[in-house]
């Protein structure tokens, strides 16, 4: 997966083999629109697994239309420092989407760590998310970053220390929609 991503053109769909494991062992920066999904296999119903021993990031200065994960299992190797995205560059992304995914064992799902990262829409649909530590489902962690529209729907989220956090953002979001979700064992201590 990490060898393929730099070589495909923008707008590509990357089909992962069901039941196989793909490891992101070094920081992998994206600079183009891409969809990553489990392919069809009538003999193996298991999602392809992306094991995150490192994070996805965005190449500095990128303008990306969309990044989509569909029908994949994203799992971190620990809670201490693993995210799906830990964005520390100035960039613009129209949409980051997780659809029908299982996401687990991470410090956070998406974090804008530093620099002005602008995301138009952050969508989680029909996902199971569990065992997420102190950076929750999304954290905007720098004042110059923003996520305009946050949509979390038709999903189950449990064992998450935080949910949606904007610890330093001065601009906030245009809209936040949470609908038709199930929550269990959510929020630790004063993280309400």
mmCIF file of C-alpha atoms in Angstrom:
data_model
loop_
_atom_site.group_PDB
_atom_site.id
_atom_site.type_symbol
_atom_site.label_atom_id
_atom_site.label_comp_id
_atom_site.label_asym_id
_atom_site.label_seq_id
_atom_site.Cartn_x
_atom_site.Cartn_y
_atom_site.Cartn_z
ATOM 1 C CA UNK A 1 0.000 0.000 0.000
ATOM 2 C CA UNK A 2 2.693 2.522 0.947
ATOM 3 C CA UNK A 3 4.641 1.626 -2.220
ATOM 4 C CA UNK A 4 1.543 2.026 -4.399
ATOM 5 C CA UNK A 5 0.196 5.350 -3.085
ATOM 6 C CA UNK A 6 2.990 7.594 -4.455
ATOM 7 C CA UNK A 7 2.773 6.109 -7.953
ATOM 8 C CA UNK A 8 -0.973 6.232 -8.681
ATOM 9 C CA UNK A 9 -2.644 9.230 -10.339
ATOM 10 C CA UNK A 10 -5.078 11.461 -8.503
ATOM 11 C CA UNK A 11 -8.579 10.005 -8.362
ATOM 12 C CA UNK A 12 -7.356 6.400 -8.220
ATOM 13 C CA UNK A 13 -9.190 3.600 -6.463
ATOM 14 C CA UNK A 14 -6.888 1.187 -4.641
ATOM 15 C CA UNK A 15 -8.460 -2.233 -4.119
ATOM 16 C CA UNK A 16 -7.052 -4.186 -1.200
ATOM 17 C CA UNK A 17 -7.379 -7.957 -0.997
ATOM 18 C CA UNK A 18 -9.939 -9.057 1.576
ATOM 19 C CA UNK A 19 -8.478 -10.769 4.607
ATOM 20 C CA UNK A 20 -4.971 -9.434 3.916
ATOM 21 C CA UNK A 21 -2.965 -7.143 6.174
ATOM 22 C CA UNK A 22 -1.252 -3.992 4.878
ATOM 23 C CA UNK A 23 1.150 -2.243 7.264
ATOM 24 C CA UNK A 24 1.881 1.470 7.266
ATOM 25 C CA UNK A 25 5.296 1.252 8.928
ATOM 26 C CA UNK A 26 6.597 4.702 8.007
ATOM 27 C CA UNK A 27 4.885 8.092 7.807
ATOM 28 C CA UNK A 28 2.991 8.155 4.519
ATOM 29 C CA UNK A 29 2.053 11.548 3.079
ATOM 30 C CA UNK A 30 -0.768 11.871 0.568
ATOM 31 C CA UNK A 31 -0.856 14.582 -2.091
ATOM 32 C CA UNK A 32 -3.760 13.436 -4.276
ATOM 33 C CA UNK A 33 -7.342 12.236 -4.193
ATOM 34 C CA UNK A 34 -7.578 8.524 -3.514
ATOM 35 C CA UNK A 35 -10.100 5.890 -2.484
ATOM 36 C CA UNK A 36 -8.859 2.855 -0.562
ATOM 37 C CA UNK A 37 -11.280 -0.046 -0.231
ATOM 38 C CA UNK A 38 -11.566 -3.790 0.225
ATOM 39 C CA UNK A 39 -12.127 -5.582 -3.052
ATOM 40 C CA UNK A 40 -14.783 -8.178 -3.749
ATOM 41 C CA UNK A 41 -14.175 -11.783 -2.714
ATOM 42 C CA UNK A 42 -17.109 -14.157 -2.332
ATOM 43 C CA UNK A 43 -14.911 -16.654 -0.460
ATOM 44 C CA UNK A 44 -13.528 -14.180 2.098
ATOM 45 C CA UNK A 45 -15.903 -11.708 3.770
ATOM 46 C CA UNK A 46 -13.217 -10.206 6.047
ATOM 47 C CA UNK A 47 -12.207 -6.607 5.444
ATOM 48 C CA UNK A 48 -8.679 -5.821 4.353
ATOM 49 C CA UNK A 49 -6.725 -4.591 7.384
ATOM 50 C CA UNK A 50 -4.466 -1.543 7.417
ATOM 51 C CA UNK A 51 -2.196 -1.791 10.454
ATOM 52 C CA UNK A 52 -0.923 1.624 11.495
ATOM 53 C CA UNK A 53 2.462 1.459 13.169
ATOM 54 C CA UNK A 54 2.805 4.976 11.759
ATOM 55 C CA UNK A 55 0.343 7.634 10.507
ATOM 56 C CA UNK A 56 -0.967 8.997 7.262
ATOM 57 C CA UNK A 57 -0.177 12.674 6.730
ATOM 58 C CA UNK A 58 -0.754 15.213 3.952
ATOM 59 C CA UNK A 59 2.069 16.608 1.817
ATOM 60 C CA UNK A 60 2.669 20.272 2.607
ATOM 61 C CA UNK A 61 0.838 22.654 0.266
ATOM 62 C CA UNK A 62 -1.454 19.962 -1.163
ATOM 63 C CA UNK A 63 -4.945 20.720 -2.456
ATOM 64 C CA UNK A 64 -6.805 17.399 -2.397
ATOM 65 C CA UNK A 65 -10.411 16.862 -3.426
ATOM 66 C CA UNK A 66 -11.097 13.747 -1.325
ATOM 67 C CA UNK A 67 -9.548 10.903 0.645
ATOM 68 C CA UNK A 68 -11.890 7.963 1.143
ATOM 69 C CA UNK A 69 -11.513 4.756 3.157
ATOM 70 C CA UNK A 70 -14.303 2.287 2.437
ATOM 71 C CA UNK A 71 -14.956 -1.152 3.917
ATOM 72 C CA UNK A 72 -11.499 -1.480 5.520
ATOM 73 C CA UNK A 73 -10.267 -2.266 9.023
ATOM 74 C CA UNK A 74 -7.880 0.407 10.358
ATOM 75 C CA UNK A 75 -6.033 -0.642 13.506
ATOM 76 C CA UNK A 76 -3.208 1.028 15.398
ATOM 77 C CA UNK A 77 -0.363 -0.789 17.068
ATOM 78 C CA UNK A 78 -0.755 1.242 20.291
ATOM 79 C CA UNK A 79 -2.657 4.091 21.927
ATOM 80 C CA UNK A 80 0.379 6.266 22.624
ATOM 81 C CA UNK A 81 1.027 7.918 19.273
ATOM 82 C CA UNK A 82 -0.959 6.294 16.445
ATOM 83 C CA UNK A 83 -3.632 8.036 14.370
ATOM 84 C CA UNK A 84 -5.131 7.405 10.958
ATOM 85 C CA UNK A 85 -4.207 11.030 10.157
ATOM 86 C CA UNK A 86 -1.887 13.229 12.204
ATOM 87 C CA UNK A 87 -1.660 16.276 9.945
ATOM 88 C CA UNK A 88 1.247 18.622 10.675
ATOM 89 C CA UNK A 89 1.385 20.530 7.366
ATOM 90 C CA UNK A 90 -0.448 23.401 5.680
ATOM 91 C CA UNK A 91 -2.940 21.824 3.263
ATOM 92 C CA UNK A 92 -6.500 21.853 1.920
ATOM 93 C CA UNK A 93 -8.607 18.701 1.726
ATOM 94 C CA UNK A 94 -12.162 18.849 0.411
ATOM 95 C CA UNK A 95 -13.349 15.671 2.146
ATOM 96 C CA UNK A 96 -11.979 12.951 4.425
ATOM 97 C CA UNK A 97 -14.415 10.039 4.521
ATOM 98 C CA UNK A 98 -14.633 6.734 6.377
ATOM 99 C CA UNK A 99 -17.470 4.522 5.125
ATOM 100 C CA UNK A 100 -18.295 1.051 6.508
ATOM 101 C CA UNK A 101 -14.931 0.869 8.291
ATOM 102 C CA UNK A 102 -13.827 -0.652 11.590
ATOM 103 C CA UNK A 103 -11.382 1.729 13.289
ATOM 104 C CA UNK A 104 -9.675 0.790 16.562
ATOM 105 C CA UNK A 105 -6.742 1.041 18.982
ATOM 106 C CA UNK A 106 -5.558 4.586 18.229
ATOM 107 C CA UNK A 107 -4.657 7.753 20.102
ATOM 108 C CA UNK A 108 -7.084 9.537 17.755
ATOM 109 C CA UNK A 109 -8.662 9.061 14.348
ATOM 110 C CA UNK A 110 -7.840 12.458 12.778
ATOM 111 C CA UNK A 111 -5.801 15.258 14.303
ATOM 112 C CA UNK A 112 -4.690 18.553 12.822
ATOM 113 C CA UNK A 113 -1.491 18.841 14.808
ATOM 114 C CA UNK A 114 0.165 22.024 13.542
ATOM 115 C CA UNK A 115 0.082 24.415 10.566
ATOM 116 C CA UNK A 116 -3.164 25.565 8.913
ATOM 117 C CA UNK A 117 -4.899 22.389 7.701
ATOM 118 C CA UNK A 118 -8.311 23.147 6.180
ATOM 119 C CA UNK A 119 -10.763 20.263 5.716
ATOM 120 C CA UNK A 120 -14.119 20.892 4.052
ATOM 121 C CA UNK A 121 -16.005 17.795 5.232
ATOM 122 C CA UNK A 122 -15.107 15.058 7.698
ATOM 123 C CA UNK A 123 -17.538 12.161 7.243
ATOM 124 C CA UNK A 124 -17.901 8.983 9.249
ATOM 125 C CA UNK A 125 -20.723 6.768 7.999
ATOM 126 C CA UNK A 126 -21.736 3.252 8.971
ATOM 127 C CA UNK A 127 -18.527 2.635 10.948
ATOM 128 C CA UNK A 128 -17.579 0.826 14.139
ATOM 129 C CA UNK A 129 -15.010 2.785 16.131
ATOM 130 C CA UNK A 130 -13.596 1.493 19.405
ATOM 131 C CA UNK A 131 -10.708 1.881 21.804
ATOM 132 C CA UNK A 132 -9.710 5.466 21.000
ATOM 133 C CA UNK A 133 -7.543 7.386 23.492
ATOM 134 C CA UNK A 134 -7.268 11.081 24.350
ATOM 135 C CA UNK A 135 -7.511 12.607 20.859
ATOM 136 C CA UNK A 136 -10.921 11.142 20.092
ATOM 137 C CA UNK A 137 -12.689 10.868 16.760
ATOM 138 C CA UNK A 138 -11.421 14.253 15.581
ATOM 139 C CA UNK A 139 -9.204 16.897 17.192
ATOM 140 C CA UNK A 140 -8.469 20.323 15.737
ATOM 141 C CA UNK A 141 -5.304 21.062 17.692
ATOM 142 C CA UNK A 142 -4.010 24.299 16.156
ATOM 143 C CA UNK A 143 -5.746 27.671 15.992
ATOM 144 C CA UNK A 144 -5.221 28.163 12.259
ATOM 145 C CA UNK A 145 -6.805 24.830 11.262
ATOM 146 C CA UNK A 146 -10.468 24.127 10.737
ATOM 147 C CA UNK A 147 -12.896 21.426 9.720
ATOM 148 C CA UNK A 148 -15.950 23.099 8.180
ATOM 149 C CA UNK A 149 -18.467 20.238 8.297
ATOM 150 C CA UNK A 150 -18.326 17.257 10.655
ATOM 151 C CA UNK A 151 -20.813 14.458 9.923
ATOM 152 C CA UNK A 152 -20.926 11.299 12.032
ATOM 153 C CA UNK A 153 -23.868 9.051 11.200
ATOM 154 C CA UNK A 154 -25.129 5.459 11.349
ATOM 155 C CA UNK A 155 -22.094 4.462 13.430
ATOM 156 C CA UNK A 156 -21.220 2.740 16.695
ATOM 157 C CA UNK A 157 -18.561 4.351 18.861
ATOM 158 C CA UNK A 158 -17.408 2.856 22.140
ATOM 159 C CA UNK A 159 -14.472 3.079 24.512
ATOM 160 C CA UNK A 160 -13.469 6.540 23.283
ATOM 161 C CA UNK A 161 -11.909 8.931 25.815
ATOM 162 C CA UNK A 162 -12.958 11.976 23.762
ATOM 163 C CA UNK A 163 -15.350 12.578 20.888
ATOM 164 C CA UNK A 164 -15.003 15.874 18.954
ATOM 165 C CA UNK A 165 -12.361 18.286 20.250
ATOM 166 C CA UNK A 166 -11.338 21.730 19.106
ATOM 167 C CA UNK A 167 -8.702 22.533 21.662
ATOM 168 C CA UNK A 168 -7.216 25.623 20.028
ATOM 169 C CA UNK A 169 -9.243 26.467 16.928
ATOM 170 C CA UNK A 170 -10.513 30.032 16.817
ATOM 171 C CA UNK A 171 -12.729 29.557 13.763
ATOM 172 C CA UNK A 172 -14.757 26.486 14.750
ATOM 173 C CA UNK A 173 -16.901 24.489 12.341
ATOM 174 C CA UNK A 174 -19.769 25.600 10.136
ATOM 175 C CA UNK A 175 -21.810 22.511 11.059
ATOM 176 C CA UNK A 176 -21.633 19.406 13.212
ATOM 177 C CA UNK A 177 -24.184 16.652 12.542
ATOM 178 C CA UNK A 178 -24.335 13.507 14.658
ATOM 179 C CA UNK A 179 -27.243 11.208 13.811
ATOM 180 C CA UNK A 180 -28.406 7.627 14.213
ATOM 181 C CA UNK A 181 -25.362 6.556 16.248
ATOM 182 C CA UNK A 182 -24.827 4.258 19.218
ATOM 183 C CA UNK A 183 -22.413 5.312 21.957
ATOM 184 C CA UNK A 184 -21.105 3.194 24.837
ATOM 185 C CA UNK A 185 -18.358 3.675 27.434
ATOM 186 C CA UNK A 186 -17.665 7.143 26.091
ATOM 187 C CA UNK A 187 -15.689 10.036 27.512
ATOM 188 C CA UNK A 188 -13.292 9.740 30.433
ATOM 189 C CA UNK A 189 -13.337 11.998 33.472
ATOM 190 C CA UNK A 190 -14.067 15.635 32.623
ATOM 191 C CA UNK A 191 -14.043 15.035 28.838
ATOM 192 C CA UNK A 192 -17.708 15.918 28.372
#
